[in-house]
DNA sequence: AACCCGGGGTT
DNA sequence: AACCCAGGGTT
């Protein structure tokens, strides 16, 4: 109880003024929580503003096309969030009369809502005593109680969840949950937290045993794999180009890209020229190939490093299903493609 | 339990 | 280069 009181006092003084803190409407809280998954406030904030403007209610979002939702999500990453967002909006609008469930168990059934988001919505919107455990909470608890259990082990997940549940202030779970996350985000930071101004400086075990920089413990993930992407940027005699939609299970599902040739290593002009000759889109066409970027563009994802070459493919006749240059910007593309489109003068 | 899924930022 | 971020889904 003393923990909760100290925390709430800190929060009342130090909390940031953020738009999703002005409401308890489940739709807006849900939007903010999905956008902020694995995403820092500074990055997610403009997306939250655009989504609430474009889709002011769950019905607006439900009535949109997935392509519109993906386009608005473009650049934020983890695009399954956007696809699941749309799926759940349609379900809530059409099956639940536009009303989100008011408890953890039923919220958890919705696509894209896991333990964290169900707890956050149940507590913030409906004042239910459901403790959230996000990256901030893991860090705060691991340090305050000096807990060595890896936060990304199944044992750690259970242990920290139970601890958070024991600590939560059941009289005001909404404030407690937001306070402990905010505390982790701005005071109990991952690197170089200023413990001299921390309200828990006397009781934090990690600080008093000089273990702040050892905690929390996390099992290391595998190193990123290198991949070699060659995008074919077609330019036909009408100044049109080709975009294809990605399907299947990999990255960027349902987003658009230039036709891709993936190779096992970086390839030179001759190799790519031979591969291009065999490409179905160039069947019966003569073309002129040139390399746009002299050095590979290395696009770093969490677990893949994409070594990328953009090849300009000029064709002297008209390509079927080609896209006029003024329509390119209407397609949702990965940021890697988006950056190229901005720099390339079609 | 292990792996996949983005992009931006800090150190 | 390694780590972090208001995590969730799939296998």
Short mmCIF file of C-alpha atoms (C1' of nucleotides) in Angstrom, two decimals:
data_model
loop_
_atom_site.label_atom_id
_atom_site.label_comp_id
_atom_site.label_asym_id
_atom_site.label_seq_id
_atom_site.Cartn_x
_atom_site.Cartn_y
_atom_site.Cartn_z
CA UNK A 1 0.00 0.00 0.00
CA UNK A 2 2.88 2.34 0.73
CA UNK A 3 4.26 1.44 -2.70
CA UNK A 4 1.02 2.43 -4.37
CA UNK A 5 0.75 5.68 -2.44
CA UNK A 6 4.30 6.77 -3.26
CA UNK A 7 3.78 5.80 -6.86
CA UNK A 8 0.53 7.73 -7.23
CA UNK A 9 2.09 10.77 -5.65
CA UNK A 10 4.96 10.63 -8.12
CA UNK A 11 2.50 10.17 -10.99
CA UNK A 12 0.31 13.11 -10.02
CA UNK A 13 3.35 15.37 -10.28
CA UNK A 14 5.20 13.84 -13.24
CA UNK A 15 2.64 12.43 -15.66
CA UNK A 16 2.75 13.60 -19.24
CA UNK A 17 -0.26 15.23 -20.81
CA UNK A 18 -1.28 12.73 -23.50
CA UNK A 19 -4.51 12.70 -25.52
CA UNK A 20 -5.58 9.18 -24.51
CA UNK A 21 -5.46 10.30 -20.88
CA UNK A 22 -8.40 12.62 -21.54
CA UNK A 23 -10.87 9.78 -22.02
CA UNK A 24 -12.03 6.39 -20.76
CA UNK A 25 -13.90 5.57 -23.94
CA UNK A 26 -12.93 1.95 -24.69
CA UNK A 27 -12.57 2.66 -28.42
CA UNK A 28 -9.98 5.39 -27.88
CA UNK A 29 -8.16 3.50 -25.13
CA UNK A 30 -8.07 0.43 -27.36
CA UNK A 31 -6.69 2.43 -30.29
CA UNK A 32 -3.98 3.95 -28.14
CA UNK A 33 -3.01 0.62 -26.59
CA UNK A 34 -2.67 -1.16 -29.93
CA UNK A 35 -0.68 1.71 -31.43
CA UNK A 36 1.63 1.84 -28.41
CA UNK A 37 2.48 -1.88 -28.40
CA UNK A 38 6.26 -2.10 -28.80
CA UNK A 39 6.14 1.54 -29.84
CA UNK A 40 7.34 4.62 -27.99
CA UNK A 41 4.93 7.45 -27.25
CA UNK A 42 6.76 9.90 -29.49
CA UNK A 43 6.45 7.55 -32.46
CA UNK A 44 2.85 6.49 -31.85
CA UNK A 45 1.34 9.86 -30.96
CA UNK A 46 0.90 11.26 -34.50
CA UNK A 47 -0.65 7.97 -35.61
CA UNK A 48 -3.12 8.11 -32.73
CA UNK A 49 -4.13 11.63 -33.76
CA UNK A 50 -4.61 10.63 -37.40
CA UNK A 51 -6.57 7.47 -36.55
CA UNK A 52 -8.97 9.28 -34.21
CA UNK A 53 -9.50 11.99 -36.84
CA UNK A 54 -10.02 9.57 -39.71
CA UNK A 55 -12.02 7.02 -37.70
CA UNK A 56 -13.79 8.83 -34.83
CA UNK A 57 -15.79 5.74 -33.86
CA UNK A 58 -15.47 1.99 -34.05
CA UNK A 59 -18.12 2.06 -36.79
CA UNK A 60 -16.02 4.37 -38.95
CA UNK A 61 -13.09 2.00 -38.59
CA UNK A 62 -15.26 -1.05 -39.23
CA UNK A 63 -16.62 0.48 -42.44
CA UNK A 64 -13.17 1.23 -43.86
CA UNK A 65 -11.30 -1.00 -46.29
CA UNK A 66 -8.27 -2.85 -44.95
CA UNK A 67 -6.17 -1.04 -47.54
CA UNK A 68 -7.13 2.31 -45.99
CA UNK A 69 -6.25 1.09 -42.51
CA UNK A 70 -2.88 -0.22 -43.67
CA UNK A 71 -2.18 3.03 -45.51
CA UNK A 72 -2.81 5.04 -42.35
CA UNK A 73 -0.67 2.57 -40.39
CA UNK A 74 2.17 2.84 -42.92
CA UNK A 75 5.55 3.33 -41.24
CA UNK A 76 4.49 2.20 -37.78
CA UNK A 77 5.53 -1.43 -38.24
CA UNK A 78 4.16 -4.70 -36.89
CA UNK A 79 1.42 -4.54 -39.49
CA UNK A 80 -0.51 -7.46 -38.02
CA UNK A 81 -1.61 -4.89 -35.45
CA UNK A 82 -3.40 -2.96 -38.18
CA UNK A 83 -4.98 -6.05 -39.71
CA UNK A 84 -6.16 -7.30 -36.32
CA UNK A 85 -7.35 -3.79 -35.43
CA UNK A 86 -9.62 -3.81 -38.45
CA UNK A 87 -10.86 -7.35 -37.78
CA UNK A 88 -11.76 -6.48 -34.19
CA UNK A 89 -13.41 -3.19 -35.19
CA UNK A 90 -15.70 -5.08 -37.58
CA UNK A 91 -16.48 -7.67 -34.90
CA UNK A 92 -17.27 -5.07 -32.24
CA UNK A 93 -19.34 -2.96 -34.62
CA UNK A 94 -21.29 -5.78 -36.20
CA UNK A 95 -21.52 -8.47 -33.52
CA UNK A 96 -21.29 -6.50 -30.27
CA UNK A 97 -23.44 -3.52 -31.17
CA UNK A 98 -20.39 -1.27 -31.12
CA UNK A 99 -19.63 -1.94 -27.47
CA UNK A 100 -16.36 -3.42 -26.23
CA UNK A 101 -16.52 -6.10 -23.52
CA UNK A 102 -16.12 -4.66 -20.02
CA UNK A 103 -13.94 -7.38 -18.50
CA UNK A 104 -10.52 -9.00 -18.96
CA UNK A 105 -11.77 -12.45 -19.96
CA UNK A 106 -13.97 -11.27 -22.82
CA UNK A 107 -11.54 -8.59 -24.01
CA UNK A 108 -8.89 -11.31 -24.29
CA UNK A 109 -10.99 -13.09 -26.90
CA UNK A 110 -10.64 -10.24 -29.37
CA UNK A 111 -8.02 -10.45 -32.14
CA UNK A 112 -4.92 -8.47 -31.31
CA UNK A 113 -5.78 -8.15 -27.62
CA UNK A 114 -3.50 -10.18 -25.36
CA UNK A 115 -2.86 -10.20 -21.63
CA UNK A 116 -1.44 -6.69 -21.49
CA UNK A 117 -4.10 -4.92 -23.56
CA UNK A 118 -7.00 -6.78 -21.93
CA UNK A 119 -5.70 -5.75 -18.51
CA UNK A 120 -5.09 -2.17 -19.61
CA UNK A 121 -8.60 -1.76 -21.05
CA UNK A 122 -10.33 -3.53 -18.15
CA UNK A 123 -8.59 -1.30 -15.61
CA UNK A 124 -8.53 2.03 -17.43
CA UNK A 125 -12.01 1.87 -18.96
CA UNK A 126 -13.91 -0.21 -16.42
CA UNK A 127 -11.94 0.20 -13.19
CA UNK A 128 -11.30 -3.54 -12.88
CA UNK A 129 -8.32 -4.60 -10.69
CA UNK A 130 -6.33 -6.22 -13.52
CA UNK A 131 -2.60 -5.54 -13.30
CA UNK A 132 -0.73 -4.68 -16.49
CA UNK A 133 2.78 -5.97 -17.08
CA UNK A 134 4.54 -4.25 -19.95
CA UNK A 135 8.24 -3.64 -20.49
CA UNK A 136 8.18 -0.77 -18.02
CA UNK A 137 6.51 -2.80 -15.27
CA UNK A 138 9.01 -5.64 -15.71
CA UNK A 139 11.87 -3.20 -15.20
CA UNK A 140 10.37 -1.39 -12.20
CA UNK A 141 9.50 -4.60 -10.34
CA UNK A 142 12.73 -6.40 -11.24
CA UNK A 143 14.71 -3.52 -9.78
CA UNK A 144 12.57 -2.60 -6.81
CA UNK A 145 12.43 -6.22 -5.60
CA UNK A 146 15.74 -7.29 -7.16
CA UNK A 147 14.31 -10.21 -9.11
CA UNK A 148 16.66 -12.24 -11.33
CA UNK A 149 14.09 -14.32 -13.15
CA UNK A 150 14.34 -13.56 -16.88
CA UNK A 151 11.36 -11.41 -17.81
CA UNK A 152 10.91 -13.22 -21.12
CA UNK A 153 10.86 -16.73 -19.65
CA UNK A 154 7.53 -18.40 -18.97
CA UNK A 155 8.42 -18.51 -15.28
CA UNK A 156 9.20 -14.81 -15.28
CA UNK A 157 5.97 -13.90 -17.05
CA UNK A 158 3.94 -15.67 -14.36
CA UNK A 159 6.05 -14.39 -11.48
CA UNK A 160 5.90 -10.73 -12.48
CA UNK A 161 2.23 -10.91 -13.33
CA UNK A 162 1.43 -12.32 -9.90
CA UNK A 163 3.57 -9.72 -8.17
CA UNK A 164 1.94 -6.86 -10.07
CA UNK A 165 -1.46 -8.29 -9.21
CA UNK A 166 -0.54 -8.32 -5.52
CA UNK A 167 0.67 -4.73 -5.63
CA UNK A 168 -2.17 -3.13 -7.57
CA UNK A 169 -4.31 -0.60 -5.78
CA UNK A 170 -7.76 -2.11 -6.07
CA UNK A 171 -9.44 1.16 -5.23
CA UNK A 172 -7.95 2.88 -8.28
CA UNK A 173 -6.40 0.29 -10.60
CA UNK A 174 -6.56 2.64 -13.58
CA UNK A 175 -4.26 5.17 -11.98
CA UNK A 176 -1.97 2.51 -10.51
CA UNK A 177 -1.43 0.79 -13.85
CA UNK A 178 -0.77 3.99 -15.75
CA UNK A 179 1.44 5.33 -12.97
CA UNK A 180 3.75 2.32 -12.81
CA UNK A 181 4.17 2.32 -16.60
CA UNK A 182 4.83 6.05 -16.69
CA UNK A 183 7.28 5.68 -13.83
CA UNK A 184 9.16 3.03 -15.77
CA UNK A 185 9.13 5.07 -18.95
CA UNK A 186 10.45 8.37 -17.60
CA UNK A 187 12.06 7.74 -14.19
CA UNK A 188 13.10 4.07 -13.91
CA UNK A 189 14.53 4.19 -17.45
CA UNK A 190 16.50 1.31 -19.01
CA UNK A 191 19.76 3.27 -19.16
CA UNK A 192 21.16 5.72 -16.64
CA UNK A 193 18.11 6.38 -14.49
CA UNK A 194 18.65 9.27 -12.08
CA UNK A 195 18.11 7.31 -8.88
CA UNK A 196 19.07 10.28 -6.72
CA UNK A 197 15.69 11.88 -7.44
CA UNK A 198 13.67 8.65 -7.24
CA UNK A 199 10.97 8.46 -4.55
CA UNK A 200 11.90 4.82 -3.99
CA UNK A 201 15.61 5.47 -3.46
CA UNK A 202 15.50 4.17 0.12
CA UNK A 203 13.51 1.00 -0.51
CA UNK A 204 14.63 -0.06 -4.00
CA UNK A 205 16.70 -3.20 -3.45
CA UNK A 206 18.57 -3.03 -6.74
CA UNK A 207 19.70 0.52 -6.05
CA UNK A 208 20.80 -0.29 -2.52
CA UNK A 209 22.76 -3.32 -3.69
CA UNK A 210 24.18 -1.54 -6.74
CA UNK A 211 22.40 -3.80 -9.22
CA UNK A 212 20.38 -1.26 -11.20
CA UNK A 213 22.30 -1.90 -14.41
CA UNK A 214 22.00 -5.70 -14.06
CA UNK A 215 18.22 -5.72 -13.91
CA UNK A 216 15.93 -6.73 -15.44
CA UNK A 217 17.42 -10.00 -16.76
CA UNK A 218 16.40 -10.95 -20.28
CA UNK A 219 17.18 -14.04 -22.34
CA UNK A 220 19.02 -12.91 -25.43
CA UNK A 221 17.33 -13.38 -28.77
CA UNK A 222 18.94 -14.79 -31.88
CA UNK A 223 21.04 -12.49 -34.01
CA UNK A 224 19.49 -10.95 -37.08
CA UNK A 225 19.83 -12.85 -40.34
CA UNK A 226 21.01 -11.19 -43.50
CA UNK A 227 18.77 -11.19 -46.53
CA UNK A 228 19.39 -9.83 -50.01
CA UNK A 229 16.53 -8.01 -51.68
CA UNK A 230 16.53 -6.82 -55.29
CA UNK A 231 13.52 -4.67 -56.17
CA UNK A 232 12.67 -4.21 -59.85
CA UNK A 233 11.46 -0.65 -60.37
CA UNK A 234 9.75 -0.82 -63.72
CA UNK A 235 9.32 2.31 -65.80
CA UNK A 236 7.36 1.74 -68.99
CA UNK A 237 6.80 4.05 -71.95
CA UNK A 238 3.81 5.65 -70.21
CA UNK A 239 5.92 6.31 -67.10
CA UNK A 240 4.00 3.68 -65.22
CA UNK A 241 5.39 1.17 -62.78
CA UNK A 242 4.45 -2.12 -61.14
CA UNK A 243 3.53 -2.67 -57.51
CA UNK A 244 2.69 -6.10 -56.16
CA UNK A 245 0.90 -6.99 -52.96
CA UNK A 246 2.76 -9.23 -50.51
CA UNK A 247 0.91 -12.33 -49.43
CA UNK A 248 1.86 -15.29 -47.27
CA UNK A 249 3.17 -15.24 -43.75
CA UNK A 250 6.38 -13.23 -43.81
CA UNK A 251 7.05 -9.58 -43.19
CA UNK A 252 4.87 -6.78 -44.56
CA UNK A 253 1.83 -8.98 -45.16
CA UNK A 254 -0.71 -7.26 -47.46
CA UNK A 255 1.54 -4.28 -48.09
CA UNK A 256 2.78 -3.36 -51.58
CA UNK A 257 6.27 -3.45 -53.01
CA UNK A 258 8.10 -3.42 -56.32
CA UNK A 259 8.53 -6.90 -57.81
CA UNK A 260 11.17 -8.60 -55.70
CA UNK A 261 14.00 -10.96 -56.53
CA UNK A 262 15.53 -12.34 -53.34
CA UNK A 263 19.00 -13.83 -53.65
CA UNK A 264 21.24 -15.72 -51.27
CA UNK A 265 23.99 -13.10 -51.55
CA UNK A 266 24.60 -9.64 -52.92
CA UNK A 267 24.52 -9.88 -56.69
CA UNK A 268 26.14 -7.89 -59.47
CA UNK A 269 24.70 -6.36 -62.62
CA UNK A 270 25.25 -9.40 -64.82
CA UNK A 271 23.65 -11.83 -62.41
CA UNK A 272 20.63 -9.64 -61.84
CA UNK A 273 20.30 -8.94 -65.57
CA UNK A 274 20.09 -12.66 -66.25
CA UNK A 275 17.53 -13.14 -63.48
CA UNK A 276 15.47 -10.24 -64.82
CA UNK A 277 15.40 -11.79 -68.30
CA UNK A 278 13.63 -14.79 -66.83
CA UNK A 279 11.10 -12.67 -64.93
CA UNK A 280 7.53 -13.28 -66.05
CA UNK A 281 6.74 -9.58 -66.24
CA UNK A 282 9.50 -9.11 -68.82
CA UNK A 283 8.38 -11.91 -71.07
CA UNK A 284 8.58 -10.59 -74.63
CA UNK A 285 9.84 -7.17 -73.55
CA UNK A 286 13.21 -5.65 -74.21
CA UNK A 287 14.51 -3.69 -71.25
CA UNK A 288 17.37 -1.59 -70.03
CA UNK A 289 18.63 -2.25 -66.52
CA UNK A 290 20.45 0.13 -64.21
CA UNK A 291 21.33 0.09 -60.54
CA UNK A 292 19.83 2.96 -58.54
CA UNK A 293 21.80 2.73 -55.29
CA UNK A 294 25.52 2.20 -55.59
CA UNK A 295 25.77 0.80 -52.07
CA UNK A 296 23.31 -1.60 -50.52
CA UNK A 297 20.64 0.03 -48.39
CA UNK A 298 20.62 -1.98 -45.16
CA UNK A 299 17.17 -1.94 -43.63
CA UNK A 300 17.35 -3.31 -40.11
CA UNK A 301 14.41 -5.14 -38.62
CA UNK A 302 14.40 -6.87 -35.25
CA UNK A 303 15.57 -10.18 -36.67
CA UNK A 304 16.46 -9.51 -40.31
CA UNK A 305 18.92 -7.19 -41.98
CA UNK A 306 17.72 -6.51 -45.48
CA UNK A 307 20.54 -5.70 -47.88
CA UNK A 308 18.65 -3.96 -50.61
CA UNK A 309 19.28 -2.93 -54.21
CA UNK A 310 16.79 -0.99 -56.31
CA UNK A 311 17.14 -1.81 -59.99
CA UNK A 312 15.56 0.52 -62.55
CA UNK A 313 14.05 -1.45 -65.41
CA UNK A 314 13.18 0.75 -68.40
CA UNK A 315 10.77 -0.81 -70.87
CA UNK A 316 9.95 0.67 -74.30
CA UNK A 317 6.35 -0.43 -74.47
CA UNK A 318 3.36 -0.55 -72.14
CA UNK A 319 3.28 -2.98 -69.24
CA UNK A 320 -0.04 -4.59 -68.33
CA UNK A 321 -1.55 -3.60 -64.97
CA UNK A 322 0.98 -0.82 -64.52
CA UNK A 323 0.30 2.05 -62.11
CA UNK A 324 0.54 5.73 -63.06
CA UNK A 325 3.09 7.57 -60.97
CA UNK A 326 0.51 9.85 -59.38
CA UNK A 327 -1.26 6.83 -57.87
CA UNK A 328 1.78 5.23 -56.27
CA UNK A 329 1.31 7.14 -53.04
CA UNK A 330 -2.15 5.61 -52.46
CA UNK A 331 -0.68 2.17 -51.78
CA UNK A 332 0.49 1.11 -48.34
CA UNK A 333 4.18 0.26 -48.60
CA UNK A 334 6.94 -0.65 -46.13
CA UNK A 335 9.07 2.31 -45.08
CA UNK A 336 11.97 0.85 -47.08
CA UNK A 337 9.91 1.19 -50.26
CA UNK A 338 8.39 4.49 -49.17
CA UNK A 339 11.80 6.07 -48.70
CA UNK A 340 12.85 4.97 -52.17
CA UNK A 341 9.68 6.34 -53.78
CA UNK A 342 10.32 9.68 -52.12
CA UNK A 343 13.88 9.88 -53.37
CA UNK A 344 13.27 8.52 -56.87
CA UNK A 345 11.96 10.96 -59.41
CA UNK A 346 9.36 9.00 -61.35
"C1'" DA B 1 9.24 -22.77 -25.37
"C1'" DA B 2 10.86 -20.77 -29.48
"C1'" DC B 3 10.15 -17.99 -33.14
"C1'" DC B 4 8.12 -14.39 -36.01
"C1'" DC B 5 6.63 -9.70 -36.73
"C1'" DG B 6 8.95 -3.02 -37.90
"C1'" DG B 7 10.64 0.93 -37.29
"C1'" DG B 8 12.75 4.51 -34.57
"C1'" DG B 9 15.60 5.89 -30.94
"C1'" DT B 10 19.58 5.75 -27.39
"C1'" DT B 11 23.94 4.39 -25.68
"C1'" DA C 1 26.47 -3.37 -32.21
"C1'" DA C 2 23.23 -4.03 -28.58
"C1'" DC C 3 19.34 -2.66 -26.42
"C1'" DC C 4 14.76 -0.65 -25.73
"C1'" DC C 5 9.80 0.30 -26.76
"C1'" DA C 6 2.13 0.98 -23.01
"C1'" DG C 7 3.06 -7.14 -27.06
"C1'" DG C 8 0.45 -10.63 -29.73
"C1'" DG C 9 0.12 -14.65 -32.66
"C1'" DT C 10 1.75 -18.99 -34.43
"C1'" DT C 11 4.02 -23.28 -34.32
#
